[in-house]
Coordinates of C-alpha atoms in Angstrom, one line a residue:
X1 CA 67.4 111.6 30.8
X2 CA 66.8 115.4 30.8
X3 CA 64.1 116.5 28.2
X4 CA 64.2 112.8 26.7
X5 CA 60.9 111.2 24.9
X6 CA 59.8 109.3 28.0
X7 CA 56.6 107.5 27.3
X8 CA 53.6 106.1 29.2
X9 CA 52.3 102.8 28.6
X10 CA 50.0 103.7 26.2
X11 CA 52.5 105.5 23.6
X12 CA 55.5 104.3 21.7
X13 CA 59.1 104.5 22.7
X14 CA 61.3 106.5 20.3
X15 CA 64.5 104.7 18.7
X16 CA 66.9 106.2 17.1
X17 CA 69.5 104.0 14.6
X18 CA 72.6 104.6 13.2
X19 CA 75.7 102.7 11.9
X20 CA 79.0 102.9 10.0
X21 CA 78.2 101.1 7.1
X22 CA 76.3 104.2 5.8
X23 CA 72.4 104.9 5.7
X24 CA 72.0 102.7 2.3
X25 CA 73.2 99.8 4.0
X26 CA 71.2 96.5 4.0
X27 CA 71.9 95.8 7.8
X28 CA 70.7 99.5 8.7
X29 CA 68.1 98.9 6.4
X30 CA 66.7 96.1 7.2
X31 CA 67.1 96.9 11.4
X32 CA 64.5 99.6 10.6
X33 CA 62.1 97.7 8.5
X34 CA 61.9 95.2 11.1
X35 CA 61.4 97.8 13.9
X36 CA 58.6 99.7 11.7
X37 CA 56.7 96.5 10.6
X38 CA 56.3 95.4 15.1
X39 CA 54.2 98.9 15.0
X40 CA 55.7 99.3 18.6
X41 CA 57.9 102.4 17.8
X42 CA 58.8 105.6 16.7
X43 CA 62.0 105.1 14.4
X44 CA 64.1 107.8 13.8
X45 CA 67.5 107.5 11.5
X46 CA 70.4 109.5 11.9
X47 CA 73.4 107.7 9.9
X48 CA 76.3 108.1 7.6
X49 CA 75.9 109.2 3.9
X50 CA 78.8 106.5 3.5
X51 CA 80.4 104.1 4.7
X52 CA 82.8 104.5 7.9
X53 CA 83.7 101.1 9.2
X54 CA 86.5 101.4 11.2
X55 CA 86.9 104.5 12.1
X56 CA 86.6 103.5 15.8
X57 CA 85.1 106.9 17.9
X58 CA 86.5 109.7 15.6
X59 CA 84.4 112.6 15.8
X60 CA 84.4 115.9 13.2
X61 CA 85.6 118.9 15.2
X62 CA 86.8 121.6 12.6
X63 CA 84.0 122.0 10.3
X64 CA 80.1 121.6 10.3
X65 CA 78.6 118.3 8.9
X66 CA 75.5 118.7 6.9
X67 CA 72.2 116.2 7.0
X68 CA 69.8 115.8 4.2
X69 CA 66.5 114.3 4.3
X70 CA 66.2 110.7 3.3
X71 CA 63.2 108.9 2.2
X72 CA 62.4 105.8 4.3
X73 CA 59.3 104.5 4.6
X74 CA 57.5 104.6 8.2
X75 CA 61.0 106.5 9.9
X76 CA 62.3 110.2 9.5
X77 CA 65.5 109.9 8.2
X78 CA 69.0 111.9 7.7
X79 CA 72.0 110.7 6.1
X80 CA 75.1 112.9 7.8
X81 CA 78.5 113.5 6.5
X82 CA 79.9 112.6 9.4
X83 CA 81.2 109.6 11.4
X84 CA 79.1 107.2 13.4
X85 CA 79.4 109.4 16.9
X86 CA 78.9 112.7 15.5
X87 CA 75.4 111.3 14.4
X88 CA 74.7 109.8 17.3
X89 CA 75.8 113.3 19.0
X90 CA 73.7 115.0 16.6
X91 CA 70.8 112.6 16.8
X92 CA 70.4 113.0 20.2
X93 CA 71.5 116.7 20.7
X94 CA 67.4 117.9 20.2
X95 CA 69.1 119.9 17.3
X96 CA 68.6 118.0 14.6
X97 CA 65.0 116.2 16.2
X98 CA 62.7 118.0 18.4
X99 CA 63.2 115.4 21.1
X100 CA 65.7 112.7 22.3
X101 CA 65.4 109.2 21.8
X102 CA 64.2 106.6 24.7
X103 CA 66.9 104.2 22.8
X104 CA 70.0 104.4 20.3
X105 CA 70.9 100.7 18.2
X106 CA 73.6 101.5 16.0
X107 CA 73.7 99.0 13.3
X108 CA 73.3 96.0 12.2
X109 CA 77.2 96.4 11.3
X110 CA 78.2 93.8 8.4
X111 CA 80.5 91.6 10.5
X112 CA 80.9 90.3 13.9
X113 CA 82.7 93.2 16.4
X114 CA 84.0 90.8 19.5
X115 CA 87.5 91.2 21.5
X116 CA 90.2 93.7 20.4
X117 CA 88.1 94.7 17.0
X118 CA 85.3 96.5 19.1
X119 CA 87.8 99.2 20.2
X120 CA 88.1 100.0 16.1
X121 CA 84.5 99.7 15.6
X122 CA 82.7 102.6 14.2
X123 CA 79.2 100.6 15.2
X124 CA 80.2 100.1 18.4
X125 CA 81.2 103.9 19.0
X126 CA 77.9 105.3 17.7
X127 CA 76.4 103.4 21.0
X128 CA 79.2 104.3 23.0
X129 CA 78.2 108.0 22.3
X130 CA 74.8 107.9 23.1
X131 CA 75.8 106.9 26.2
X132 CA 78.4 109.4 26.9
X133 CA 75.1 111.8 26.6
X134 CA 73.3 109.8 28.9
X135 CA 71.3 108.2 26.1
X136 CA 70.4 103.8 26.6
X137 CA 71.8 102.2 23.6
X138 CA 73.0 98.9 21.8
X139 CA 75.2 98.2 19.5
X140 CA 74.5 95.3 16.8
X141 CA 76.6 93.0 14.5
X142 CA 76.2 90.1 12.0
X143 CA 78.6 87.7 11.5
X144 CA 79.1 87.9 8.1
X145 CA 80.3 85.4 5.8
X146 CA 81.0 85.6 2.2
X147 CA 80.4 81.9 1.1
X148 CA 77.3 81.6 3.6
X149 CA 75.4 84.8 4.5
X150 CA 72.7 86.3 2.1
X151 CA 70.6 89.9 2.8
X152 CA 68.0 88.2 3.8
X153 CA 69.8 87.2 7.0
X154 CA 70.3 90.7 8.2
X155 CA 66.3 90.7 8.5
X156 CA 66.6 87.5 10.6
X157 CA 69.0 89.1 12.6
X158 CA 66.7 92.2 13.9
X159 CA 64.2 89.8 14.0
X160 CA 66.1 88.2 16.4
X161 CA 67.1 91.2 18.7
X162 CA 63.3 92.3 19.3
X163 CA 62.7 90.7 22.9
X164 CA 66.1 92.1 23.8
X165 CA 65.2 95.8 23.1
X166 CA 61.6 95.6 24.2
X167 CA 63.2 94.2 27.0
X168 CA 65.2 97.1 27.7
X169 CA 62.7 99.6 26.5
X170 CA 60.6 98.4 29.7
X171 CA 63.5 98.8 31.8
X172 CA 64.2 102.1 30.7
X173 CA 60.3 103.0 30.9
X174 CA 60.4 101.7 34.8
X175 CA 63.5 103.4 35.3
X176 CA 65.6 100.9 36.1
X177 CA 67.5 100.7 33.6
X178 CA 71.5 100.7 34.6
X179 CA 73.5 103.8 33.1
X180 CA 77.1 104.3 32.1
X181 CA 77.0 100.9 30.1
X182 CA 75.5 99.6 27.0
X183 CA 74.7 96.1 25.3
X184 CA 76.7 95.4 22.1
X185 CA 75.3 92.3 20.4
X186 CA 76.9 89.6 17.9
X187 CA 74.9 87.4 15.9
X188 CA 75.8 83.7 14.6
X189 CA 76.7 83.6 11.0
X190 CA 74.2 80.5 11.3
X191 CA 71.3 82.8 12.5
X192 CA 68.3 80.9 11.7
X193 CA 69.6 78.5 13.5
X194 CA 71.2 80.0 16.4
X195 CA 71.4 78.8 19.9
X196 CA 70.2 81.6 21.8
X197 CA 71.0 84.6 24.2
X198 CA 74.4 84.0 25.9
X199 CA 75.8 86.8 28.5
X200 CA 79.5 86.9 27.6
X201 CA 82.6 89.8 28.5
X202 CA 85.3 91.3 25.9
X203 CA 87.4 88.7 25.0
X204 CA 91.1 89.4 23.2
X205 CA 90.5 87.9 19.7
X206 CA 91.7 89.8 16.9
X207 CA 92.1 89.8 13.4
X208 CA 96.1 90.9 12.7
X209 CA 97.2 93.1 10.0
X210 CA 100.2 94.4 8.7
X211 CA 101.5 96.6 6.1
X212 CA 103.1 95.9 2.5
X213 CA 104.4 98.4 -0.2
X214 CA 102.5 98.2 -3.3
X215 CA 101.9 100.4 -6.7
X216 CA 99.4 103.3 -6.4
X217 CA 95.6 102.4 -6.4
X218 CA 96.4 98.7 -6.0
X219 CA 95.8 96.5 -2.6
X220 CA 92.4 94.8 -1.4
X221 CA 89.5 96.7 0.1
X222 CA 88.6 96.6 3.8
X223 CA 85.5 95.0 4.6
X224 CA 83.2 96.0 7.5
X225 CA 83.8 92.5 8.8
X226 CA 88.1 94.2 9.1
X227 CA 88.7 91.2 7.0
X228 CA 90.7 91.5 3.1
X229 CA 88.5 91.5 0.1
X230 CA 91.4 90.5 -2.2
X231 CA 89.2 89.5 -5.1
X232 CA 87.3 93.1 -5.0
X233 CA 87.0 95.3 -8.0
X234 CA 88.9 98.2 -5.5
X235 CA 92.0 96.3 -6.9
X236 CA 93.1 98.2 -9.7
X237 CA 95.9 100.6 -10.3
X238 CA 95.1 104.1 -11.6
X239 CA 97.2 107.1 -12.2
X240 CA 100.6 105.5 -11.2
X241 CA 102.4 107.4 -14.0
X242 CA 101.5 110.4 -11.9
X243 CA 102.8 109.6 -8.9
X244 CA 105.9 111.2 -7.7
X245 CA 108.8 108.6 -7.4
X246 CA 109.4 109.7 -4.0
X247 CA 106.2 109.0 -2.7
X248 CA 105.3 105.4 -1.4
X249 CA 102.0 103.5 -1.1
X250 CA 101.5 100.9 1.8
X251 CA 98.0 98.8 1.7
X252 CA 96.7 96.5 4.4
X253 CA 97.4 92.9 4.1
X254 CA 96.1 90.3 6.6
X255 CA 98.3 88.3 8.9
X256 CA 96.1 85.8 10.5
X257 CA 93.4 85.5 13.4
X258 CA 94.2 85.6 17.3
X259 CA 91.7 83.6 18.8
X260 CA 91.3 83.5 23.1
X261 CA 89.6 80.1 24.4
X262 CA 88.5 81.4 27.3
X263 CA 84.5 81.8 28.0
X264 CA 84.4 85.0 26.1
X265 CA 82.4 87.1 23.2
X266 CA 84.1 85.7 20.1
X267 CA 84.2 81.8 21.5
X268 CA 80.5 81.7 22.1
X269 CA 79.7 83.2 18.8
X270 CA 81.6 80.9 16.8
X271 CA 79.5 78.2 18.8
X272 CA 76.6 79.8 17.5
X273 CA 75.1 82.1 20.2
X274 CA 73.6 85.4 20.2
X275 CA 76.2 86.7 22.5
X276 CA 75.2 89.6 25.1
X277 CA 78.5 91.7 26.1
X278 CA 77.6 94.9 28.7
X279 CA 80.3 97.6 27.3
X280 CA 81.3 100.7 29.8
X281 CA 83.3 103.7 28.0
X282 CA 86.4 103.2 30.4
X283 CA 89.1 101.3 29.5
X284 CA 90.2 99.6 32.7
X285 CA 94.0 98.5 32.9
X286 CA 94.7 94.9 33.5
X287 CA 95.2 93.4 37.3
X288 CA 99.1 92.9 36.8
X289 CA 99.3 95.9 34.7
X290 CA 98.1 98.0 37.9
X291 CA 100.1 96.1 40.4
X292 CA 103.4 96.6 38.5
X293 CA 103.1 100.1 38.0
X294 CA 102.0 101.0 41.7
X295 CA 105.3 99.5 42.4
X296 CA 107.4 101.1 39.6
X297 CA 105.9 104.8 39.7
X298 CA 107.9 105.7 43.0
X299 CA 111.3 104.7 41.9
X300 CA 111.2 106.3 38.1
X301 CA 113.8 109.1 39.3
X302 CA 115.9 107.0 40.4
X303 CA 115.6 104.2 37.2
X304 CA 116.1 107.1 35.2
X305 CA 119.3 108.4 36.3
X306 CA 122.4 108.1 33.6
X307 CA 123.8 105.2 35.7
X308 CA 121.0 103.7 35.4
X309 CA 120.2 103.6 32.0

């Protein structure tokens, strides 16, 4: 890494967090207590003013994004009015601090982010950006669960993840750290008890949604966890007499979980690991997907003809 903070032995990496839950966040919050109270690095904070969950990689192109000073204890902080990769852009862009980080975690998102729902994930982009500037980086997830999960587990969490980023803070200090991938990490709902690191791939799961009319200001509120809150307070209807009759109003509604069984991210999590996925930024086509196409591609002219069709 060009101009990065590379350290000897005898001084502290630099990491640098972020999320998409917004800087106020307990999981962000309590990721950088952790970090501070091991007194083995520098913590820097470069996250939303509010939340973004799901806004996948969306970056802010047509206007500036302002960062204000935030006061947290043992880090220098910044909340950003912008989404999870335009702080990790601007975290690690030597503009905003005078040097670049040894390591971005984005996180601790509230809610797992495994199979299909990482390619929405606004945590999981903020890592995927570091590493597009050549910046090491991990994303990191709790499984969340309404009936189950307190604050307090968020701390157990990072707790958790320590040997695996001191782990890769060596590797990165030996230079052998592998680039053009990252680590994006899932905790067990069950995390004081979990059953340990488990080195998975991107599974297919996927929490389906769908669409239904409904009055203005009405409809459930999107968790991070891309499940319905239907019993949230978001749920009332405002201003409806105002509305022109000609305008409609759709909200999400949720349509049921697609679960793959094969030895994947989501499956092992559910079992109660800490599950490991390596991420790359290219979305590689399916086998079959390839095959068909090389075979299709050189007769489109003539598929495409009017007696064809």
């Amino acid at each position: 890494m060009e101009d990065s903070a590379v350290y000897n032995s005898d001084q502290k990496p630099t990491i640098m967090v972020t999320n998409d839950d917004g800087i106020d966040a307990p999981g962000l919050r309590s990721l950088v207590c952790v970090l501070i109270s091991t007194d083995r690095f520098h913590v820097l904070v470069c996250a939303p003013d509010s939340e973004k969950s799901g806004v996948s990689h969306c970056i802010t192109w047509r206007h500036p994004i302002s960062a204000r000073r935030v006061g947290i204890d043992g880090a220098t902080a910044f909340a950003v009015s912008g989404t999870p990769a335009d702080c990790a852009s601007l975290g690690v862009s030597k503009a905003l601090f005078p040097s670049i980080p040894d390591l971005v975690i984005s996180g601790i998102n509230m809610g797992s982010n495994c199979g299909y729902h990482i390619v929405y994930s606004g945590t999981v982009a903020g890592a995927r950006e570091a590493i597009f500037n050549d910046v090491p980086s991990i994303s990191i997830s709790y499984d969340w669960s309404g009936s189950k999960s307190t604050i307090q587990d968020f701390t157990l969490a990072a707790e958790a993840c320590i040997p695996i980023i001191s782990a890769v803070l060596v590797e990165i200090r030996n230079q052998n750290y592998p680039s053009g991938c990252f680590l994006n990490i899932d905790l067990p709902t069950n995390v004081a008890n979990h059953k340990g690191y488990k080195l998975t791939k991107q599974g297919k799961s996927i929490f389906k949604m769908g669409w239904k009319q409904v009055p203005y200001g009405t409809g459930g509120k999107m968790l991070s966890t891309m499940t319905m809150d239907t019993n949230s307070a978001a749920q009332t209807e405002t201003g409806a007499s105002n509305v022109s009759q000609e305008q409609m109003w759709f909200g999400r509604e949720a349509k049921g979980t697609q679960v793959d069984d094969d030895d994947t991210d989501h499956r092992f999590l559910q079992e109660g690991y800490i599950t490991v996925t390596p991420l790359g930024a290219l979305s590689q086509v399916e086998t079959g997907c390839l095959d068909f196409f090389n075979d299709w591609l050189p007769g489109v002219v003539d598929r495409s003809s009017p007696s064809a069709l």
